[in-house]
XYZ file of C-alpha atoms in Angstrom:
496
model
C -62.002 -204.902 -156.001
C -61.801 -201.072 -156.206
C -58.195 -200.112 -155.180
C -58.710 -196.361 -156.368
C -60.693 -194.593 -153.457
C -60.905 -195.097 -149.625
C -64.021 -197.646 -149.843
C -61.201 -200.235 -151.483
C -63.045 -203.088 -149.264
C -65.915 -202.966 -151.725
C -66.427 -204.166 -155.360
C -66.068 -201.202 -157.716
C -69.105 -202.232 -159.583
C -71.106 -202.107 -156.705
C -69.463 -198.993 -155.660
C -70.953 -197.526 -159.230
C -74.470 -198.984 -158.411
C -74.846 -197.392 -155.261
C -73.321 -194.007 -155.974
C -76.020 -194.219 -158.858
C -78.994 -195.154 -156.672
C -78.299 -192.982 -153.879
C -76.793 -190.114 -155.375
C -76.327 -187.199 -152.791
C -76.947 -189.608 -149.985
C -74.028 -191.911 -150.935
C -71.461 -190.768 -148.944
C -73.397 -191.020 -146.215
C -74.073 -194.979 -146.544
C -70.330 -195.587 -147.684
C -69.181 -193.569 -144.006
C -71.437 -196.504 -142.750
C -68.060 -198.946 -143.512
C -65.895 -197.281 -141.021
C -68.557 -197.754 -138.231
C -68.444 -200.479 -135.608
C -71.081 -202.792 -136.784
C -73.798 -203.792 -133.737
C -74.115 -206.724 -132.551
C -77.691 -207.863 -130.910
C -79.593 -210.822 -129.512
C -83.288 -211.495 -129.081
C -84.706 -213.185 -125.642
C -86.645 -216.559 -125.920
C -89.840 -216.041 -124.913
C -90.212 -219.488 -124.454
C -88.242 -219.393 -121.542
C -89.392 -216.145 -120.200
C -92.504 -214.889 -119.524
C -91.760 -211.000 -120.257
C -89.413 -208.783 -121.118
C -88.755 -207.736 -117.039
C -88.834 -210.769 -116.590
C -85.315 -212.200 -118.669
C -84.068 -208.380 -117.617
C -84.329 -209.374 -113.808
C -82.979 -212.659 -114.106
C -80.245 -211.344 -116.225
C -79.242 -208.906 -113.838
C -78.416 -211.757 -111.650
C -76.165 -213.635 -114.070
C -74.696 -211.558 -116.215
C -73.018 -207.757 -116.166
C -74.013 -206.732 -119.605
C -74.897 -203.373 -121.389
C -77.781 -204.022 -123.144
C -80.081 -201.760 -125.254
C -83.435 -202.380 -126.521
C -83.638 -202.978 -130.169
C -86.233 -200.086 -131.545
C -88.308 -202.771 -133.730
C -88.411 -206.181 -131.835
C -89.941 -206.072 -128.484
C -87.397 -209.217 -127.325
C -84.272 -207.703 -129.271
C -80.895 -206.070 -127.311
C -78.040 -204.984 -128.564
C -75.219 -205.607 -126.661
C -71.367 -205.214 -126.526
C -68.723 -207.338 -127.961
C -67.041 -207.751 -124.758
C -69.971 -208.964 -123.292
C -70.149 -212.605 -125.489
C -73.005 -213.862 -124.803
C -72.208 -216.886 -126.288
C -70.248 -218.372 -123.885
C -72.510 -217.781 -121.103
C -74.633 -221.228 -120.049
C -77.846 -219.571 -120.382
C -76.777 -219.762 -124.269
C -76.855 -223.428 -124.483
C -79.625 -223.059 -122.173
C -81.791 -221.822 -124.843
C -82.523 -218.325 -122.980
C -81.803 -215.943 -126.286
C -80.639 -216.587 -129.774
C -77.440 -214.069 -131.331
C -78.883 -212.314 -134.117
C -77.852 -209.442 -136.441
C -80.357 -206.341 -135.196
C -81.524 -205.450 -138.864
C -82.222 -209.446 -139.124
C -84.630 -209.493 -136.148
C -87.096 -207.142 -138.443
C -88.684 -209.592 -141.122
C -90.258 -211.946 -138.477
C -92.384 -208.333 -136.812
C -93.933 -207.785 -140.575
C -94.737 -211.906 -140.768
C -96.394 -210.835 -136.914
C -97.178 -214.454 -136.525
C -100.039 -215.504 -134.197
C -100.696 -219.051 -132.048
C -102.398 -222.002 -133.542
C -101.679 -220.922 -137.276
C -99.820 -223.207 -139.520
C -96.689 -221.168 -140.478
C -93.502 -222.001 -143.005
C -90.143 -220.670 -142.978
C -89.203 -222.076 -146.605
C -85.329 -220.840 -146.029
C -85.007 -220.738 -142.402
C -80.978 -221.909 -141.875
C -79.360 -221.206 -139.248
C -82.234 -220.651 -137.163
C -82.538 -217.285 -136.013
C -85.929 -216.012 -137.909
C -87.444 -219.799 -137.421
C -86.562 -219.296 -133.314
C -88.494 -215.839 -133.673
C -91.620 -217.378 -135.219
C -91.207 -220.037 -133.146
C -91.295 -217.874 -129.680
C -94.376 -215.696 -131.367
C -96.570 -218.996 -131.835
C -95.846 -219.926 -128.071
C -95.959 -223.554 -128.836
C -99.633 -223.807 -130.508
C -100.071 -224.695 -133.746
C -97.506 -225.746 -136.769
C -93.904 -224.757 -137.511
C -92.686 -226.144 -140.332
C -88.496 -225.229 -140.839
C -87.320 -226.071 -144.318
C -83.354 -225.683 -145.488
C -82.314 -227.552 -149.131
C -78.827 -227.915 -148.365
C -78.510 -230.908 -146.042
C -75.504 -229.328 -143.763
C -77.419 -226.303 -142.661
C -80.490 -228.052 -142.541
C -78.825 -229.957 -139.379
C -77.250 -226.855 -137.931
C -81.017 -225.227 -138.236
C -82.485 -228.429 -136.451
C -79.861 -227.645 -133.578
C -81.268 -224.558 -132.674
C -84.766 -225.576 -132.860
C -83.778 -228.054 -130.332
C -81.482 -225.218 -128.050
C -84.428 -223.416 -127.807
C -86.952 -225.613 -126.677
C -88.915 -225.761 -129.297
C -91.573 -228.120 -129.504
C -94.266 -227.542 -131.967
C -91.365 -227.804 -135.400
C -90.829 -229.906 -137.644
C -87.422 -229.045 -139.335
C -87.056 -230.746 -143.308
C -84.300 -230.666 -145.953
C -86.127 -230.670 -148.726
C -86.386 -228.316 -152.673
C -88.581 -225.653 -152.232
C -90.156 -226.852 -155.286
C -91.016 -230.743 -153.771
C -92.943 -228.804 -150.607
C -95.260 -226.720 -153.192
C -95.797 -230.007 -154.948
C -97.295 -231.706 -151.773
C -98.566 -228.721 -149.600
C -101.020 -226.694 -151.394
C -102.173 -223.632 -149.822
C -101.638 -225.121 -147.074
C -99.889 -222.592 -144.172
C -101.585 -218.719 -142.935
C -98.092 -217.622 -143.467
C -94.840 -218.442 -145.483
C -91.603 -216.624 -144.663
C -89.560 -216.152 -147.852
C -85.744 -215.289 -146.246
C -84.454 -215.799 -149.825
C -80.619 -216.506 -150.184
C -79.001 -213.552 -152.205
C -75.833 -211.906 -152.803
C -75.274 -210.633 -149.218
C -74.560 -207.124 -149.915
C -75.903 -205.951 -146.609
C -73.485 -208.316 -144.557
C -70.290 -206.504 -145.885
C -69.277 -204.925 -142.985
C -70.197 -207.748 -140.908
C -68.652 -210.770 -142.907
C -65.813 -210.189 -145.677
C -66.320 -213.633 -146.947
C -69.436 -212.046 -148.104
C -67.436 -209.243 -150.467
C -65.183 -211.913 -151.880
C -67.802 -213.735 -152.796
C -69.385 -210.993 -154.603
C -69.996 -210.217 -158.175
C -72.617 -208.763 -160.510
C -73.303 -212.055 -162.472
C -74.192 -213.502 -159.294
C -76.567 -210.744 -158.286
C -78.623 -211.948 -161.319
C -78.448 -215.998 -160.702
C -79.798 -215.030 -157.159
C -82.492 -212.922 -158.814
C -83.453 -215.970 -160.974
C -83.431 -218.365 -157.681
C -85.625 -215.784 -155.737
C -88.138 -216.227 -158.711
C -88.805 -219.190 -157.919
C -88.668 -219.701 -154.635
C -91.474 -216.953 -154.611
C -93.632 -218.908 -156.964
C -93.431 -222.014 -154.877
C -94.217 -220.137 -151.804
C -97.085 -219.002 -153.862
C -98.808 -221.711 -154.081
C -98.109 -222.928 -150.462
C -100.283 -220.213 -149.431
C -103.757 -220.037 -148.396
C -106.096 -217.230 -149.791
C -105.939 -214.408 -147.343
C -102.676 -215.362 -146.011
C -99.382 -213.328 -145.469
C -96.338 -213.640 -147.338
C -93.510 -211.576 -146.293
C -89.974 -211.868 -148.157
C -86.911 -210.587 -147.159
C -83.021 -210.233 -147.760
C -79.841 -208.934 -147.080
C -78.519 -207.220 -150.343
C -79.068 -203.863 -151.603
C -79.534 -204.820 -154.785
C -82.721 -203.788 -156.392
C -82.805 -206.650 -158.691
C -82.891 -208.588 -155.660
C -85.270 -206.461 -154.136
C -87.893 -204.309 -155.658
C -87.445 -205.421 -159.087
C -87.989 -208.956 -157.921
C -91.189 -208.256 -155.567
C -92.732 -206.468 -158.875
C -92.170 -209.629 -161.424
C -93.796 -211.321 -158.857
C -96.772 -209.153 -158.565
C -96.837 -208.835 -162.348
C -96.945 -212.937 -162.717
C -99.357 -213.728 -159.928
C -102.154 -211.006 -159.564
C -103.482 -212.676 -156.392
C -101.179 -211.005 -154.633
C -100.912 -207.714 -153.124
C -98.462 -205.356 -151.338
C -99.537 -204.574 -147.986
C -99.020 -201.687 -145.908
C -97.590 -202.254 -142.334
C -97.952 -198.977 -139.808
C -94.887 -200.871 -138.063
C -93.013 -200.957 -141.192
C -92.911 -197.523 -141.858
C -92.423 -196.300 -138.419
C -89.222 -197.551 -138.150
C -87.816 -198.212 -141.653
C -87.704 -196.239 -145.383
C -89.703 -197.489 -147.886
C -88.099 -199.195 -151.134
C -88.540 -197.078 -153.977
C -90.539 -197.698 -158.047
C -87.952 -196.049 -159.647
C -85.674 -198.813 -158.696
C -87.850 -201.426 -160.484
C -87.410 -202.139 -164.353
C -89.881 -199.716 -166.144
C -92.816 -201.625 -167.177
C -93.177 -203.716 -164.100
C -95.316 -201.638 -162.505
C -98.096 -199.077 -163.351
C -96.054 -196.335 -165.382
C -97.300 -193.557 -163.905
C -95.982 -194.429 -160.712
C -92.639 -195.768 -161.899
C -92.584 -192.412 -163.803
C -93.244 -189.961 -160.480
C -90.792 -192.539 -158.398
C -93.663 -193.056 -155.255
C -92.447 -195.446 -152.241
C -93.520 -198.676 -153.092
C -95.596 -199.063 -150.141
C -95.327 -202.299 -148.756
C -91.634 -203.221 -149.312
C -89.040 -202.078 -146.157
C -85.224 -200.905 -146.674
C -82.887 -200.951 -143.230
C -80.097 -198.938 -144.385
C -76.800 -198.861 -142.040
C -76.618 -194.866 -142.242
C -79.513 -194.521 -140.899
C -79.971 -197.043 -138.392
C -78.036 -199.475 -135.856
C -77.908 -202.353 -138.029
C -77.053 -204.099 -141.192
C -78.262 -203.906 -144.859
C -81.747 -205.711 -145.335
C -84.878 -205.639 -147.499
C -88.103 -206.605 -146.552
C -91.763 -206.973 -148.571
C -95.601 -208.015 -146.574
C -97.885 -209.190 -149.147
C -101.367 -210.816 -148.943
C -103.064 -213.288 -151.046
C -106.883 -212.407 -152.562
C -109.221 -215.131 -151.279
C -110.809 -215.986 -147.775
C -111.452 -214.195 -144.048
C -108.363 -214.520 -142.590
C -110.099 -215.479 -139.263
C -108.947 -218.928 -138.137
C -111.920 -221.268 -137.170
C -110.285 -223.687 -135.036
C -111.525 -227.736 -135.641
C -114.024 -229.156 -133.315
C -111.240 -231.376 -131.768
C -108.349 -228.919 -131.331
C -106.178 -229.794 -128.423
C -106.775 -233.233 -128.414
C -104.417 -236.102 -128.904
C -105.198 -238.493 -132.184
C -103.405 -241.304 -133.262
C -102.742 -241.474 -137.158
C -105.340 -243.415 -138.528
C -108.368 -244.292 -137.087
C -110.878 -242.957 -134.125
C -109.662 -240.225 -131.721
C -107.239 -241.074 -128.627
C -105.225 -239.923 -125.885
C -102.507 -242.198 -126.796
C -102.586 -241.620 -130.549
C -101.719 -245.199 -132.100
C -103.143 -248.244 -133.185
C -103.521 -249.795 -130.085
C -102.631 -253.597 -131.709
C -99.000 -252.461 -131.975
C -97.572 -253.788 -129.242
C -93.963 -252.502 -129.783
C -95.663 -248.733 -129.550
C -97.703 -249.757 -126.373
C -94.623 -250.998 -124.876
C -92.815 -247.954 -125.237
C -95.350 -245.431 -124.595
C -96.115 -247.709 -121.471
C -92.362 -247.529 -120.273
C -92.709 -242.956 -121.357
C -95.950 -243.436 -118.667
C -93.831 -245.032 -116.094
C -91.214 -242.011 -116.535
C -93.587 -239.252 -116.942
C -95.455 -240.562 -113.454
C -91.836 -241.049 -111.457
C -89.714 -238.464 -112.788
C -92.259 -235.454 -113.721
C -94.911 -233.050 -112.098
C -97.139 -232.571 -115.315
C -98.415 -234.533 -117.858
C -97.232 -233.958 -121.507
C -100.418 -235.457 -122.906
C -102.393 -232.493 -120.729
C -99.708 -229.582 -121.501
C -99.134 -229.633 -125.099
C -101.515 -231.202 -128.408
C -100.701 -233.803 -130.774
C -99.795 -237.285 -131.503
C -97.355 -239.772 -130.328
C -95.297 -241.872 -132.820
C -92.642 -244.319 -132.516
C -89.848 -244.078 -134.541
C -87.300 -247.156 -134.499
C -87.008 -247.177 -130.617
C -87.575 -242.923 -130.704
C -90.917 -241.847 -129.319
C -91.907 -238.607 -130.393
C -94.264 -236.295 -129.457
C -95.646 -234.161 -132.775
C -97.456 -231.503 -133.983
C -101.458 -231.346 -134.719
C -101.667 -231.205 -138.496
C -98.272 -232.800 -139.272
C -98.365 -232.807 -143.300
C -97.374 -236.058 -144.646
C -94.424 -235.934 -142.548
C -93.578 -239.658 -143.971
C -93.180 -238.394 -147.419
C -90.534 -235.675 -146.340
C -86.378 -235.927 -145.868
C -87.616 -235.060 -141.839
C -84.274 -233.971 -139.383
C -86.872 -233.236 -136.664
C -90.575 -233.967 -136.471
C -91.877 -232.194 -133.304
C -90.432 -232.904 -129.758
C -88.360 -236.320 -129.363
C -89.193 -237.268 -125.888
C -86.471 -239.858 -126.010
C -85.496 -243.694 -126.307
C -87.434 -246.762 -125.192
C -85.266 -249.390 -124.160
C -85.795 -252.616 -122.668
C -87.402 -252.216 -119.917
C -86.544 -248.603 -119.889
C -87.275 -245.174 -120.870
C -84.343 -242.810 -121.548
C -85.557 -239.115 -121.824
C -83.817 -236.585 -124.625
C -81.797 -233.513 -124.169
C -84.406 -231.789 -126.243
C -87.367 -232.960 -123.630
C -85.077 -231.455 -120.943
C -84.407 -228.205 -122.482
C -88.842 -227.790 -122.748
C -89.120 -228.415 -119.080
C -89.209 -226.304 -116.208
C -87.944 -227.226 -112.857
C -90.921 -226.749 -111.156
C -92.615 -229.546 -114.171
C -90.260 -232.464 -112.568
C -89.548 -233.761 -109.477
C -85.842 -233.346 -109.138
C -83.918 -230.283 -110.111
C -80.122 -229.090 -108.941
C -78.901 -225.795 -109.553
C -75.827 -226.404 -111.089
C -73.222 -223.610 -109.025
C -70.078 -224.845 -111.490
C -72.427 -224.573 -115.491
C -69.363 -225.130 -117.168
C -68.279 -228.226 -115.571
C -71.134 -229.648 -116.280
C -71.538 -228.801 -120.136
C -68.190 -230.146 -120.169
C -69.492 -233.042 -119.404
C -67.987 -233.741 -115.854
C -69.858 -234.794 -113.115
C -71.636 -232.809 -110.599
C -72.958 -233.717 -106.991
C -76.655 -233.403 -105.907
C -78.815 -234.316 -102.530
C -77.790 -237.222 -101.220
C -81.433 -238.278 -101.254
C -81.719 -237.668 -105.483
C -82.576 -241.384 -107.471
C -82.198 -241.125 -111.053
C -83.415 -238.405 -113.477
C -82.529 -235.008 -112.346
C -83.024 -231.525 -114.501
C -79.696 -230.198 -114.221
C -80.347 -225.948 -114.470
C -78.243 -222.913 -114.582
C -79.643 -219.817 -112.736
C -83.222 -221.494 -113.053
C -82.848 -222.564 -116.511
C -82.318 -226.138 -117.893
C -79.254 -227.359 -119.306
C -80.051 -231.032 -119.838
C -80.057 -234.499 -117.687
C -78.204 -235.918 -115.064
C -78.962 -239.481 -113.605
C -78.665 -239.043 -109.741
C -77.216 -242.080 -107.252
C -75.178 -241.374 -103.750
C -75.100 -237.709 -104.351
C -73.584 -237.785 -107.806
C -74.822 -237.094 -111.148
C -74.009 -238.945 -114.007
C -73.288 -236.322 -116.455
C -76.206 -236.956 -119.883
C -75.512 -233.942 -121.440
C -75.242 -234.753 -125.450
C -70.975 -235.400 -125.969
C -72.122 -233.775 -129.324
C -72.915 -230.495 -127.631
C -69.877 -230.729 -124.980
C -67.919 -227.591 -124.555
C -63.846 -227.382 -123.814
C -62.371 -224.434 -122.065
């Protein structure tokens, strides 16, 4: 650690490095230190139908001073006072806490409905939740995290925010290329690095730092690219993205990459360059790109730079590529929307229908579905039903060999058949509306309940009620003599 000038927070090499690369404008980003950082969260739009619309309901909750975040349309910033994350609407699922710069990467993917998308490093969540809410619940999410703790912390806030078209894995980068090639429309490369542009927001992150590891992360980038490249389909989108400053993380490492796989091509993004600076050539090793433009030192249009001197955020770096090949227009199959079982002819109920532990539980999810809910699941969403163990699950169309994957989550668990019985799952509550089932309570005391106490209800309530929190769901109760029996998850319970 430099203990010889007033940035004595930060690494002296990296000091160096910057003062190098930014020259006149270093003093500048180094102020940036002394500056509250900003904190920000980003509305679920899979609870809300617009932005006026989470404002208005928020208005009635909450006293908060929020501020729109310039380049996501659901982004805020807010104040620390305000923690948002004790509020119930957070374990409702109604907005995610995520650094401002962060929310930037998922508006270059610009992901659409009914594609097949990947986010190959997506722990803890926040840019997988962002995709998610773009994609509106059509079409395939796939969530992948290698290390097996965060995996399970990422599959937790799939589940918080009601998200039902996902399937979260824990699997190498390098396994997933094997088995799904060119396979997604888009692949979001959030690669882990040395974290330079989280030093103001975490210190753990300048402990932790050191030049040596600036290169190992360089090396690991490398090849997480090349497996993503392969993963792709002709004409699709690859963005990457990190938070370091480094340029061996960032430019230098989007130019190998272009060097070793000429299919690929840096693309231009109006929304990009309204709102960010550009990365620069003359930060990339000479001889990985053309000379002359290393030589004249021209933006390297197509890679992004959110510095914290010159906007309300934190470090990040940010590259939109496309891949040479087909129209990127997505021709739908002739049986989109409709249920199939795994093997076999096309059917609403999506099994073999000579399994008579699968009928029996799908049989006792029909008898709940009729009682307890307004809508049918088989009408609302697509896909197939599978039994796991006694699980019943509802997944995704185009589920890729989900058998052959270390799977935390495979689309939305609609809960556990037991004898004679059908007990529905936190994460089915959490997709519902109240106006989808047939008995809802607005809870007046939210933190009771989430500590798992029980609540009273109509007098006239039998069995499954939504439990909700200014019109949002928090989870189950099971309703007899005007009490509810508290189901919310003792996994998820809160103390306070």
């Amino acid at each position: 650690m430099n203990q010889n000038n007033q940035y004595t927070m930060l690494p002296e090499a990296f000091c160096e490095r910057m003062r190098r690369l930014l020259g006149d404008e270093a003093e500048e980003f180094f102020n940036s230190y002394e500056k509250e950082r900003a904190y920000g969260l980003r509305y679920n739009p899979l609870k809300f139908s617009s932005k006026e619309a989470f404002e208005n309901s928020l208005s009635q909750t909450a006293d908060w001073e929020l501020q729109p975040v310039p380049w996501c349309q659901e982004g805020y910033y807010y104040q620390a006072k305000d923690q948002p994350g004790k509020h119930p609407w957070h374990q409702a699922g109604a907005y995610y806490i995520q650094e401002p710069s962060a929310m930037s990467v998922v508006e270059l993917l610009a992901p659409k409905p009914g594609e097949k998308i990947c986010d190959l490093c997506a722990a803890p969540g926040g840019k997988t939740t962002q995709i998610a809410g773009k994609m509106q619940g059509q079409g395939l999410l796939v969530a992948n995290e290698c290390y097996g703790s965060r995996a399970k912390i990422l599959a937790q806030n799939v589940e918080r925010m009601g998200i039902r078209n996902a399937m979260v894995l824990n699997e190498s980068t390098e396994r997933l290329a094997q088995g799904l090639p060119e396979f997604f429309d888009r692949i979001l490369v959030d690669a882990p690095c040395s974290g330079e542009g989280m030093f103001r927001k975490d210190p753990q992150a300048v402990s932790e730092w050191s030049a040596e590891n600036v290169q190992l992360c360089a090396k690991r980038q490398h090849q997480i690219l090349s497996h993503a490249a392969g993963m792709l389909k002709p004409g699709g989108v690859l963005v990457y993205s990190t938070c370091t400053f480094a340029p061996e993380e960032n430019e230098q490492c989007i130019a190998k990459f272009l060097e070793d796989y000429k299919e690929f091509s840096l693309d231009h993004s109006d929304f990009g360059e309204r709102y960010f600076s550009s990365g620069r050539t003359t930060w990339t090793e000479a001889g990985t790109v053309p000379f002359e433009l290393h030589e004249t030192g021209k933006d390297f249009d197509g890679t992004y730079r959110l510095w914290p001197h010159k906007l309300q955020g934190e470090g990040h770096f940010a590259a939109r590529m496309v891949k040479a090949g087909a129209d990127r227009k997505k021709v739908l199959p002739e049986n989109y929307g409709v249920l199939q079982r795994s093997k076999g002819k096309q059917t609403k109920v999506g099994k073999k229908m000579n399994n008579s532990k699968w009928e029996e539980a799908f049989g006792l999810y029909l008898q709940f579905e009729i009682k307890d809910l307004k809508i049918s699941l088989q009408e609302k969403m697509t896909g197939q039903f599978e039994l796991f163990s006694d699980q019943l699950y509802l997944l995704p169309e185009e589920l890729p060999q989900w058998k052959a994957w270390k799977t935390l989550r495979a689309g939305l668990p609609l809960g556990i058949c037991k004898k004679n019985r059908f007990e529905p799952s936190h994460a089915l509550a959490i997709c519902l509306r109240p106006e989808e089932v047939r008995q809802s309570v607005e809870c007046q005391e939210p933190l009771r309940y989430l500590h798992g106490e029980t609540i009273s209800c109509d007098s006239s309530f039998r069995g499954w009620t939504l439990v909700c929190a200014f019109g949002l769901p928090l989870g189950w109760g099971k309703a007899v003599d005007g009490v509810l029996k508290n189901h919310y998850p003792k996994g998820l319970r809160i103390c306070y």
